[in-house]
GROMACS .gro file of N, CA and C in nm:
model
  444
    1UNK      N    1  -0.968   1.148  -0.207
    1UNK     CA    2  -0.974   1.051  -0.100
    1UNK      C    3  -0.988   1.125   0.031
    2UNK      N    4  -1.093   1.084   0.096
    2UNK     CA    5  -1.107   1.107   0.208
    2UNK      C    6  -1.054   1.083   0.368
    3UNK      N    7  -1.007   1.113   0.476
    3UNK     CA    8  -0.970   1.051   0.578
    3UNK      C    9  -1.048   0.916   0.602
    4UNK      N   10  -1.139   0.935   0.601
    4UNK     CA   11  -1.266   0.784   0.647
    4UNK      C   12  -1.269   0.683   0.595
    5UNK      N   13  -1.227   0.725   0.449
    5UNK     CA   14  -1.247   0.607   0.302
    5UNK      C   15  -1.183   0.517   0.436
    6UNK      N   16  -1.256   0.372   0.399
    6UNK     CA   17  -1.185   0.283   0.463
    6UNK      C   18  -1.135   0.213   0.607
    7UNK      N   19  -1.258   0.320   0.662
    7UNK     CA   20  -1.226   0.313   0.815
    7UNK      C   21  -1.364   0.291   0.868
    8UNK      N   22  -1.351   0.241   1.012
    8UNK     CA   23  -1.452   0.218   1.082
    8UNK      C   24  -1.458   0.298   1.227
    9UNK      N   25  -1.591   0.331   1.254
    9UNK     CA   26  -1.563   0.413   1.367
    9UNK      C   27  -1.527   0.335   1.501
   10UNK      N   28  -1.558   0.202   1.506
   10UNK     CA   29  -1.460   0.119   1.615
   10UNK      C   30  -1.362   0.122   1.656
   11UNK      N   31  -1.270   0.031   1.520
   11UNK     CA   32  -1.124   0.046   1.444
   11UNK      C   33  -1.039   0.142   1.485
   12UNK      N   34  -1.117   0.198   1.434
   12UNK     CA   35  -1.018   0.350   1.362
   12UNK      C   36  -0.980   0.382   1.226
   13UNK      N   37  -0.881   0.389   1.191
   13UNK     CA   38  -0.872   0.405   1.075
   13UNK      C   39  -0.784   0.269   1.008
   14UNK      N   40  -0.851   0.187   0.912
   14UNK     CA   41  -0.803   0.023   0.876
   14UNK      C   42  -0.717   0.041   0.758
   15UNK      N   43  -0.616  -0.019   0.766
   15UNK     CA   44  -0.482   0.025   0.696
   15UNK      C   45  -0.490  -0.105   0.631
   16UNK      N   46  -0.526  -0.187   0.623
   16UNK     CA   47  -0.558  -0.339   0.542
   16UNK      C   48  -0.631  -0.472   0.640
   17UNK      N   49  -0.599  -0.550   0.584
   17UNK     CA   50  -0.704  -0.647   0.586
   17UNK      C   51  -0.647  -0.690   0.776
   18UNK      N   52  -0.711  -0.650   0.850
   18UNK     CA   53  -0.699  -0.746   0.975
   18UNK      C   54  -0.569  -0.622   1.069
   19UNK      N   55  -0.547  -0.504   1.009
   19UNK     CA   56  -0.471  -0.386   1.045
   19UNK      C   57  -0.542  -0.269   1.075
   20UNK      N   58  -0.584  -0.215   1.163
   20UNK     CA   59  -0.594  -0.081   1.186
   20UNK      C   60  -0.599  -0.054   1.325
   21UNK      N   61  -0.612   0.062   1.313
   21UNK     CA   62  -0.535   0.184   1.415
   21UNK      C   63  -0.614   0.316   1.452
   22UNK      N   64  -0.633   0.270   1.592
   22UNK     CA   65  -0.743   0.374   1.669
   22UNK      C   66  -0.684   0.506   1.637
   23UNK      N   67  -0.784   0.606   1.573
   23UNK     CA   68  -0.795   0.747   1.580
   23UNK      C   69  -0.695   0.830   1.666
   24UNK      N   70  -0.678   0.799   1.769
   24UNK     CA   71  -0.618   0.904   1.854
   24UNK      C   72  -0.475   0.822   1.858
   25UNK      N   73  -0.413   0.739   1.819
   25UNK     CA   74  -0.301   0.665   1.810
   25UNK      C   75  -0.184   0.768   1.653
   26UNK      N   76  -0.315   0.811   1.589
   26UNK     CA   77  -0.244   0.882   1.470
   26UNK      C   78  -0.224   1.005   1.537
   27UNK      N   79  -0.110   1.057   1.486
   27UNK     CA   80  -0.088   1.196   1.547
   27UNK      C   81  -0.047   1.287   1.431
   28UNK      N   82  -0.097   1.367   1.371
   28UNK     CA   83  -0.080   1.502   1.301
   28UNK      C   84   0.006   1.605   1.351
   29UNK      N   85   0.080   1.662   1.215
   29UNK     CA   86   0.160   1.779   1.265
   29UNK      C   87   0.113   1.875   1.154
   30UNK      N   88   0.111   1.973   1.145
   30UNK     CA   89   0.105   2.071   1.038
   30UNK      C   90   0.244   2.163   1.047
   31UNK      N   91   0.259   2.229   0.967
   31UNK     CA   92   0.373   2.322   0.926
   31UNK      C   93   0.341   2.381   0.813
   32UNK      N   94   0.423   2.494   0.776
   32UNK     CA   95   0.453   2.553   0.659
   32UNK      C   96   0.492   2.490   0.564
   33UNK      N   97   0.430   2.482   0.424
   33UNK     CA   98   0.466   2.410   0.316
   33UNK      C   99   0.581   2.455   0.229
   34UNK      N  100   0.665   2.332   0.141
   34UNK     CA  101   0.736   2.424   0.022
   34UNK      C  102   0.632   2.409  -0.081
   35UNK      N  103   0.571   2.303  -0.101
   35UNK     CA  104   0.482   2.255  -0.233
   35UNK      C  105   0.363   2.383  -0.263
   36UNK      N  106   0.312   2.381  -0.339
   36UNK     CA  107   0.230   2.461  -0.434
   36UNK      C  108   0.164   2.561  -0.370
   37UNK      N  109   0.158   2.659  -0.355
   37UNK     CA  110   0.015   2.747  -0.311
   37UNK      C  111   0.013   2.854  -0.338
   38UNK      N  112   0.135   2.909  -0.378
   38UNK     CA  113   0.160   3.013  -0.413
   38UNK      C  114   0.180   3.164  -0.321
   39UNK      N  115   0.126   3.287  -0.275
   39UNK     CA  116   0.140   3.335  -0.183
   39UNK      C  117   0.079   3.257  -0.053
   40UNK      N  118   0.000   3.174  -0.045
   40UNK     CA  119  -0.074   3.159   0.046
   40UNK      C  120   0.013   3.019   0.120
   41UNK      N  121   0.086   3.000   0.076
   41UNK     CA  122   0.196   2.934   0.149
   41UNK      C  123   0.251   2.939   0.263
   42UNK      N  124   0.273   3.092   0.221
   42UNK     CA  125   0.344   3.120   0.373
   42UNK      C  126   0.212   3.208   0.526
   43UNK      N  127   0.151   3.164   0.473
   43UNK     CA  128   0.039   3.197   0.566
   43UNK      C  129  -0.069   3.077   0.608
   44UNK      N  130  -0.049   3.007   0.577
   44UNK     CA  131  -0.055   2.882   0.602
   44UNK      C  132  -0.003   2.723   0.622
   45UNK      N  133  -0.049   2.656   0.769
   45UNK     CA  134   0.025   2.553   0.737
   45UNK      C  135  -0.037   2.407   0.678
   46UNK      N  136  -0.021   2.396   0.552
   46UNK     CA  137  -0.033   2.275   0.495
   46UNK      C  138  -0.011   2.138   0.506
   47UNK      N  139   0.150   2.178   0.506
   47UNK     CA  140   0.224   2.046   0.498
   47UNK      C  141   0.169   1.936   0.626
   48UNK      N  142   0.155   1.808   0.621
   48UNK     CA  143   0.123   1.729   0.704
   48UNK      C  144   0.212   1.625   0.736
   49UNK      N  145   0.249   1.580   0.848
   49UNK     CA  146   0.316   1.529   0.898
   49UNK      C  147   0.224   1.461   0.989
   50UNK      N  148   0.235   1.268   0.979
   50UNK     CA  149   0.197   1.194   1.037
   50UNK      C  150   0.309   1.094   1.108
   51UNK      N  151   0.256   1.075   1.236
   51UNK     CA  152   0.355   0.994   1.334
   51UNK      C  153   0.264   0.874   1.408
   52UNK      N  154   0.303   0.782   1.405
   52UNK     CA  155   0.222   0.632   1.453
   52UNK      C  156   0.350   0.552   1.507
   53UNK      N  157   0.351   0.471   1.622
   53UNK     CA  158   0.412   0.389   1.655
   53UNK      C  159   0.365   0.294   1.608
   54UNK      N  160   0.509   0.204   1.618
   54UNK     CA  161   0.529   0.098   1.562
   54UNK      C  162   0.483  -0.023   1.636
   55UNK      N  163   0.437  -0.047   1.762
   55UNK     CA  164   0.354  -0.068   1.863
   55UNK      C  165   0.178  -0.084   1.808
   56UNK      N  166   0.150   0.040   1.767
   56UNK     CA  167   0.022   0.042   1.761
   56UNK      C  168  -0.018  -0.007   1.606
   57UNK      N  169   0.104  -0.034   1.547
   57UNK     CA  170   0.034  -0.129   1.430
   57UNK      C  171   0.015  -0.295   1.449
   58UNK      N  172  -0.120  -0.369   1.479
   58UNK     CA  173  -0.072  -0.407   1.564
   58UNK      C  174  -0.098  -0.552   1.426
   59UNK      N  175   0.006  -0.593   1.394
   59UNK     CA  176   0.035  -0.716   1.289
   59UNK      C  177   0.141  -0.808   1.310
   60UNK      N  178   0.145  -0.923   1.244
   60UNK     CA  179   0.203  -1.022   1.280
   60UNK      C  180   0.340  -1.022   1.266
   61UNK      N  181   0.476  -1.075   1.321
   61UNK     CA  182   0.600  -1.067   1.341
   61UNK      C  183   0.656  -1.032   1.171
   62UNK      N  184   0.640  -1.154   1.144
   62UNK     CA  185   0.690  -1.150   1.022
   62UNK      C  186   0.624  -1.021   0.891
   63UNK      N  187   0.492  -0.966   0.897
   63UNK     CA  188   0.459  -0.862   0.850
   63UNK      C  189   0.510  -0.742   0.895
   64UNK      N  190   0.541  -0.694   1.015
   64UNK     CA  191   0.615  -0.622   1.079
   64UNK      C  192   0.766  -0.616   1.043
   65UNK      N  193   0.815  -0.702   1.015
   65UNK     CA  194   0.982  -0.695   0.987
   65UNK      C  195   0.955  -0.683   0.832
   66UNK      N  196   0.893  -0.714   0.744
   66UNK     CA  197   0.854  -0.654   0.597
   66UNK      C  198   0.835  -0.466   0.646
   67UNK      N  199   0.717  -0.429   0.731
   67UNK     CA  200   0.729  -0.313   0.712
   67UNK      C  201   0.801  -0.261   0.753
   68UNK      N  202   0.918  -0.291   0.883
   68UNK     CA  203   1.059  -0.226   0.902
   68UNK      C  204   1.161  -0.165   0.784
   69UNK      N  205   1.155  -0.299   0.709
   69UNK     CA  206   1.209  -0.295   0.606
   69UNK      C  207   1.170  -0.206   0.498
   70UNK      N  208   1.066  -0.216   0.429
   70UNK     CA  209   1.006  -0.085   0.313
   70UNK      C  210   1.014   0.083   0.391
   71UNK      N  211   0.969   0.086   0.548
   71UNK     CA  212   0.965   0.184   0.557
   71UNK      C  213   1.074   0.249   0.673
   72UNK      N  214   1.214   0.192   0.616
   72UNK     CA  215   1.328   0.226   0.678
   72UNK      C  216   1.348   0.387   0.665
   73UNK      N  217   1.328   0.432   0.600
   73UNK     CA  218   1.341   0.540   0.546
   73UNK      C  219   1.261   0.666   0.579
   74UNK      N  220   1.163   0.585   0.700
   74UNK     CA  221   1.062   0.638   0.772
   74UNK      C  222   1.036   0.629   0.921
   75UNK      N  223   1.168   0.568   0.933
   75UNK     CA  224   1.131   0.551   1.104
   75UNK      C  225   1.210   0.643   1.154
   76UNK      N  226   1.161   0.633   1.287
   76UNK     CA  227   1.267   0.732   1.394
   76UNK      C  228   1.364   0.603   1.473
   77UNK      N  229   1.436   0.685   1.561
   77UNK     CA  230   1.493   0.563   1.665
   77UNK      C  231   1.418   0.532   1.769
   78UNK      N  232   1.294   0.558   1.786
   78UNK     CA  233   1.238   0.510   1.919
   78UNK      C  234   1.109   0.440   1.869
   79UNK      N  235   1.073   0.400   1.713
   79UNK     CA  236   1.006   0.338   1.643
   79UNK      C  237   0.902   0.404   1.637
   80UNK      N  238   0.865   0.515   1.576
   80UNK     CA  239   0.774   0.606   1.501
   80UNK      C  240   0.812   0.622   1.375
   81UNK      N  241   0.696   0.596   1.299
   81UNK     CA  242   0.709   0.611   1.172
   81UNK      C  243   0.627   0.776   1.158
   82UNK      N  244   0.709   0.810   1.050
   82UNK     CA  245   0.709   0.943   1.027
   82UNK      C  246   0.636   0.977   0.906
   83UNK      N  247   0.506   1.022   0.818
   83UNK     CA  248   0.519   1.039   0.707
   83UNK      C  249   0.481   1.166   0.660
   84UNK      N  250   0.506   1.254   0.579
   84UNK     CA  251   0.454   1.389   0.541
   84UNK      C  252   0.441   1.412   0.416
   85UNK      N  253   0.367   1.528   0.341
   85UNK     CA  254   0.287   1.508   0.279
   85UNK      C  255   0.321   1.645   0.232
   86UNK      N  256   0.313   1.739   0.127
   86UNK     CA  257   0.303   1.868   0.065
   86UNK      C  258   0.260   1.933  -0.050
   87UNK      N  259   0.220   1.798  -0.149
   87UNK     CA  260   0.148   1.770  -0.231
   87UNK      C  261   0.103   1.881  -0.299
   88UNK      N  262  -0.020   1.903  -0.195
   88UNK     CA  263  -0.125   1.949  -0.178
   88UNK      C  264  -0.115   2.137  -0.139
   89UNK      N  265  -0.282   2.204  -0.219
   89UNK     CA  266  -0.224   2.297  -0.124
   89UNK      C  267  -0.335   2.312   0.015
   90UNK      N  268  -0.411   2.242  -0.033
   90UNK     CA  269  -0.473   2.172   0.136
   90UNK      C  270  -0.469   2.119   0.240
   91UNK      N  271  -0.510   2.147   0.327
   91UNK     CA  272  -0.458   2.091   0.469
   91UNK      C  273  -0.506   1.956   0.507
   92UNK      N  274  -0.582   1.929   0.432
   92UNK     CA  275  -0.696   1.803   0.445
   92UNK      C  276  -0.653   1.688   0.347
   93UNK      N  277  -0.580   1.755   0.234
   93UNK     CA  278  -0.588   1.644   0.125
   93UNK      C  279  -0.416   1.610   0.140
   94UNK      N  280  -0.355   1.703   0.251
   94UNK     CA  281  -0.273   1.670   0.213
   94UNK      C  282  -0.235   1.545   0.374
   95UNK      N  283  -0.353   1.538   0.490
   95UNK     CA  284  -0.361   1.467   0.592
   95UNK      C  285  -0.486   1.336   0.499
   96UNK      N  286  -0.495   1.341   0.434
   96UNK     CA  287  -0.530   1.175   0.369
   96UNK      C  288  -0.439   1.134   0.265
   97UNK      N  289  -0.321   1.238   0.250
   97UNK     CA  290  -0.236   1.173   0.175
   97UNK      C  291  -0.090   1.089   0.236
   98UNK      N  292  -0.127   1.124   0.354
   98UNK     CA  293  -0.033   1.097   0.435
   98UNK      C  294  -0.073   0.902   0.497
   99UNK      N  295  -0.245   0.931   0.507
   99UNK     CA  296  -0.290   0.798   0.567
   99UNK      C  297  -0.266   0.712   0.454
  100UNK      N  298  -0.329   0.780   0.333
  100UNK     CA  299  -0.322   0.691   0.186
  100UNK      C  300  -0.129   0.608   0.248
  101UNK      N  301  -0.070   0.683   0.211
  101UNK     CA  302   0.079   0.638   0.190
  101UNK      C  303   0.138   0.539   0.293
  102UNK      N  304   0.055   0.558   0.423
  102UNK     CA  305   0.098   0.453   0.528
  102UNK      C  306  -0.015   0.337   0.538
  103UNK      N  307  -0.113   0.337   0.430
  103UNK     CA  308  -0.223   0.208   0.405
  103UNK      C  309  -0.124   0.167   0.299
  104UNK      N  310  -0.045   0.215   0.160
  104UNK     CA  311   0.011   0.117   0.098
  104UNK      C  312   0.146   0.089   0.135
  105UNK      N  313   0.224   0.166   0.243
  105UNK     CA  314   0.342   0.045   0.308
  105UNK      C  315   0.277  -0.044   0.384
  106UNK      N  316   0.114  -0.041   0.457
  106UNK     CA  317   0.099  -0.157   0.533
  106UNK      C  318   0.051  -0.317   0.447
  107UNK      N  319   0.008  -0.237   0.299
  107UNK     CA  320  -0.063  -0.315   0.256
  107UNK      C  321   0.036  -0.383   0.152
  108UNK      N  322   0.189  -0.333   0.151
  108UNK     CA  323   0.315  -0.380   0.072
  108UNK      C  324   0.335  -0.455   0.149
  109UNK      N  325   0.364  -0.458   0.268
  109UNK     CA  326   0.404  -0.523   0.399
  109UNK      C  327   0.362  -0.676   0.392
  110UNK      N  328   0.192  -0.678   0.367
  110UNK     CA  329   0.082  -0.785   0.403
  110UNK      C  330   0.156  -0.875   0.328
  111UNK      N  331   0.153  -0.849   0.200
  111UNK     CA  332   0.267  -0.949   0.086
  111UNK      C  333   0.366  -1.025   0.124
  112UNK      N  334   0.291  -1.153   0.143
  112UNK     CA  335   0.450  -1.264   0.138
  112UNK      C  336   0.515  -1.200   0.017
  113UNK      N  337   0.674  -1.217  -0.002
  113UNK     CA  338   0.698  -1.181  -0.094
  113UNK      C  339   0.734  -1.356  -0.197
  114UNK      N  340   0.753  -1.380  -0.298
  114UNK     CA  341   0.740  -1.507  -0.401
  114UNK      C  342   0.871  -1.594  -0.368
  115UNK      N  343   0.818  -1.718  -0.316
  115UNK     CA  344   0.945  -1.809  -0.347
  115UNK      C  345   1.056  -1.813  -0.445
  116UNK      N  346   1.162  -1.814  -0.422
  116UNK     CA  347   1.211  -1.819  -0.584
  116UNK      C  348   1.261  -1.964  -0.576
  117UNK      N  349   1.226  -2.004  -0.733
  117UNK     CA  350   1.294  -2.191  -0.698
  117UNK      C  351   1.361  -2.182  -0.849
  118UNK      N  352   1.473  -2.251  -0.782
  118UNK     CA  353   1.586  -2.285  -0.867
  118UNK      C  354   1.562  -2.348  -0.976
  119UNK      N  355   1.604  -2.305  -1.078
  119UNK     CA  356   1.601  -2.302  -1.213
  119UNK      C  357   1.794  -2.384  -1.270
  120UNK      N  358   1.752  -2.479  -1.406
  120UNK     CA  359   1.843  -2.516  -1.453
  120UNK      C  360   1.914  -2.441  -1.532
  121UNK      N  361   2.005  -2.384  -1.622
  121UNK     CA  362   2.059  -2.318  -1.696
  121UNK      C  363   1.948  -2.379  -1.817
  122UNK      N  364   1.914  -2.295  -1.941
  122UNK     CA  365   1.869  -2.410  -2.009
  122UNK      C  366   1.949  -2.458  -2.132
  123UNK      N  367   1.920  -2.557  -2.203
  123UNK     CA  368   2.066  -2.616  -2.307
  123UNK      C  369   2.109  -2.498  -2.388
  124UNK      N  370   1.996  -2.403  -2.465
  124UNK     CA  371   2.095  -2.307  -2.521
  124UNK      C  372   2.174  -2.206  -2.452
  125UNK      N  373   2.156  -2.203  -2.341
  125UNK     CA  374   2.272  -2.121  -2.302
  125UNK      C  375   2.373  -2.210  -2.225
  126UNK      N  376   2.338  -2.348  -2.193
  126UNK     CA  377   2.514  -2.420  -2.171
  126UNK      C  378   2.558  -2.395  -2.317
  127UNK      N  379   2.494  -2.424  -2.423
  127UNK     CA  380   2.554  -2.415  -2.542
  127UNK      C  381   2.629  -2.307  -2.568
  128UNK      N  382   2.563  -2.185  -2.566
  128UNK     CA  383   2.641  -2.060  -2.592
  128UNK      C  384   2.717  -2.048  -2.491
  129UNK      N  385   2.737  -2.084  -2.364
  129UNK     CA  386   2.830  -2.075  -2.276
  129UNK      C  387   3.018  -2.142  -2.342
  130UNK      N  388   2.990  -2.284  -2.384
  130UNK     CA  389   3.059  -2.364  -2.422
  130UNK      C  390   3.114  -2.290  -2.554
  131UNK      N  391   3.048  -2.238  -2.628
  131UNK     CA  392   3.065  -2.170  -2.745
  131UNK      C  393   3.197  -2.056  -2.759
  132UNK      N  394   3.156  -1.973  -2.649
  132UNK     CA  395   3.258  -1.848  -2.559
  132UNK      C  396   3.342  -1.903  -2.509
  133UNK      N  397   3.334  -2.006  -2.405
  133UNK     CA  398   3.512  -2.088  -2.377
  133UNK      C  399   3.566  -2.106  -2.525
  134UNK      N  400   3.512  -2.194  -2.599
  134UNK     CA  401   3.626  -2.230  -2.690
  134UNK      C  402   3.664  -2.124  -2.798
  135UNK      N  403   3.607  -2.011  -2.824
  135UNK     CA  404   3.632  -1.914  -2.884
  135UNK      C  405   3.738  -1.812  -2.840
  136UNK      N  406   3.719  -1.803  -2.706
  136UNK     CA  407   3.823  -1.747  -2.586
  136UNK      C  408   3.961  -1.825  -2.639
  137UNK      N  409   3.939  -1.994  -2.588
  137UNK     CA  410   4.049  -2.039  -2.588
  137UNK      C  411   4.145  -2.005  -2.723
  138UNK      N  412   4.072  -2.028  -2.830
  138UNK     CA  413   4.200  -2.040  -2.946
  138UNK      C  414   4.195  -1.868  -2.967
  139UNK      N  415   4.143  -1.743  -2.886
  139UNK     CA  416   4.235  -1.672  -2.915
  139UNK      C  417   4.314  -1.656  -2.833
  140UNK      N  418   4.380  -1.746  -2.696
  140UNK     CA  419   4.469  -1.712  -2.631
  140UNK      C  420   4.559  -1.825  -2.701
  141UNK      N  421   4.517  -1.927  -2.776
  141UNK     CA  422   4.590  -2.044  -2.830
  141UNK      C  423   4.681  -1.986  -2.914
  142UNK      N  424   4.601  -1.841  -3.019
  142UNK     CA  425   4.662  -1.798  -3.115
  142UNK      C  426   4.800  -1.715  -3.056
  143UNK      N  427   4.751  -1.634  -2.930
  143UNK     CA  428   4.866  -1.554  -2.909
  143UNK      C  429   4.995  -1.642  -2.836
  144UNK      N  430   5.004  -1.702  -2.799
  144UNK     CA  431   5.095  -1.809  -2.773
  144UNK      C  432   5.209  -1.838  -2.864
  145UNK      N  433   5.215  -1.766  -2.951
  145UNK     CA  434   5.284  -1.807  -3.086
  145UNK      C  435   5.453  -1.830  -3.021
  146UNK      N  436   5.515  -1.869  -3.106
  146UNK     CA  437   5.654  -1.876  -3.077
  146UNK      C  438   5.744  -1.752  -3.112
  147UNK      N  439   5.857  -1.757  -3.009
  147UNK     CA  440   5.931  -1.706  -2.932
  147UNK      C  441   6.014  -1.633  -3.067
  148UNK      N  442   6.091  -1.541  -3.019
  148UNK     CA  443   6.123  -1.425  -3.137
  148UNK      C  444   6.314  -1.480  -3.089
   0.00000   0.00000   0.00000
């Protein structure tokens, strides 16, 4: 996967349907990796680190408090989301792995999540419910026995 997959040079880079985010709004970090490379690890920096405000995503209230939510674990306190990447031992694959990962919290986000509607117990389990009381009862009926 490429940085571009998915983007427009208008836009910027489109994180889902009716979401994206001008180019220079993404901000890259590189660093030294722990993940794979073997000597060339430490002579290079791989690891990628992406930072976007929470501002510049620019989606509707209620999609926004979905992605607060999934990507709690990713924000800062001044509302930057943070994501990084080490994957890789590329510098490139491991900065579209970073966009990949913040297109599917935006695109988890988009998701109403499913009504849930109330459901009846159904008869076999009042049955087996009813079943367990009275089985309960006569063994506390049994221990009840008389007095010594």
């Amino acid at each position: 996967m490429t940085l571009d997959a998915g983007a427009s040079p208008v836009a910027g880079v489109v994180l889902g349907p009716g979401v994206a985010v001008a180019r220079d709004r993404l901000r890259f970090q590189f660093s030294s990796s722990s993940g794979p490379g073997g000597q060339n690890v430490n002579k290079r920096a791989t690891k990628c680190q992406l930072r976007v405000h929470l501002i510049d995503l620019k989606m509707r209230e209620d999609q926004l408090r979905r992605f607060i939510d999934l990507a709690a674990g990713h924000l800062t306190d001044d509302g930057e989301v943070v994501i990084s990447s080490d994957v890789f031992r590329s510098q490139e694959r491991n900065k579209s792995e970073t966009v990949l990962r913040l297109r599917e919290l935006v695109l988890r986000s988009l998701k109403a999540p499913k009504v849930r509607r109330a459901t009846k117990p159904t008869y076999g389990s009042r049955q087996r419910r009813l079943e367990t009381k009275k089985r309960r009862g006569d063994v506390k009926r049994q221990r009840a026995g008389g007095e010594d």
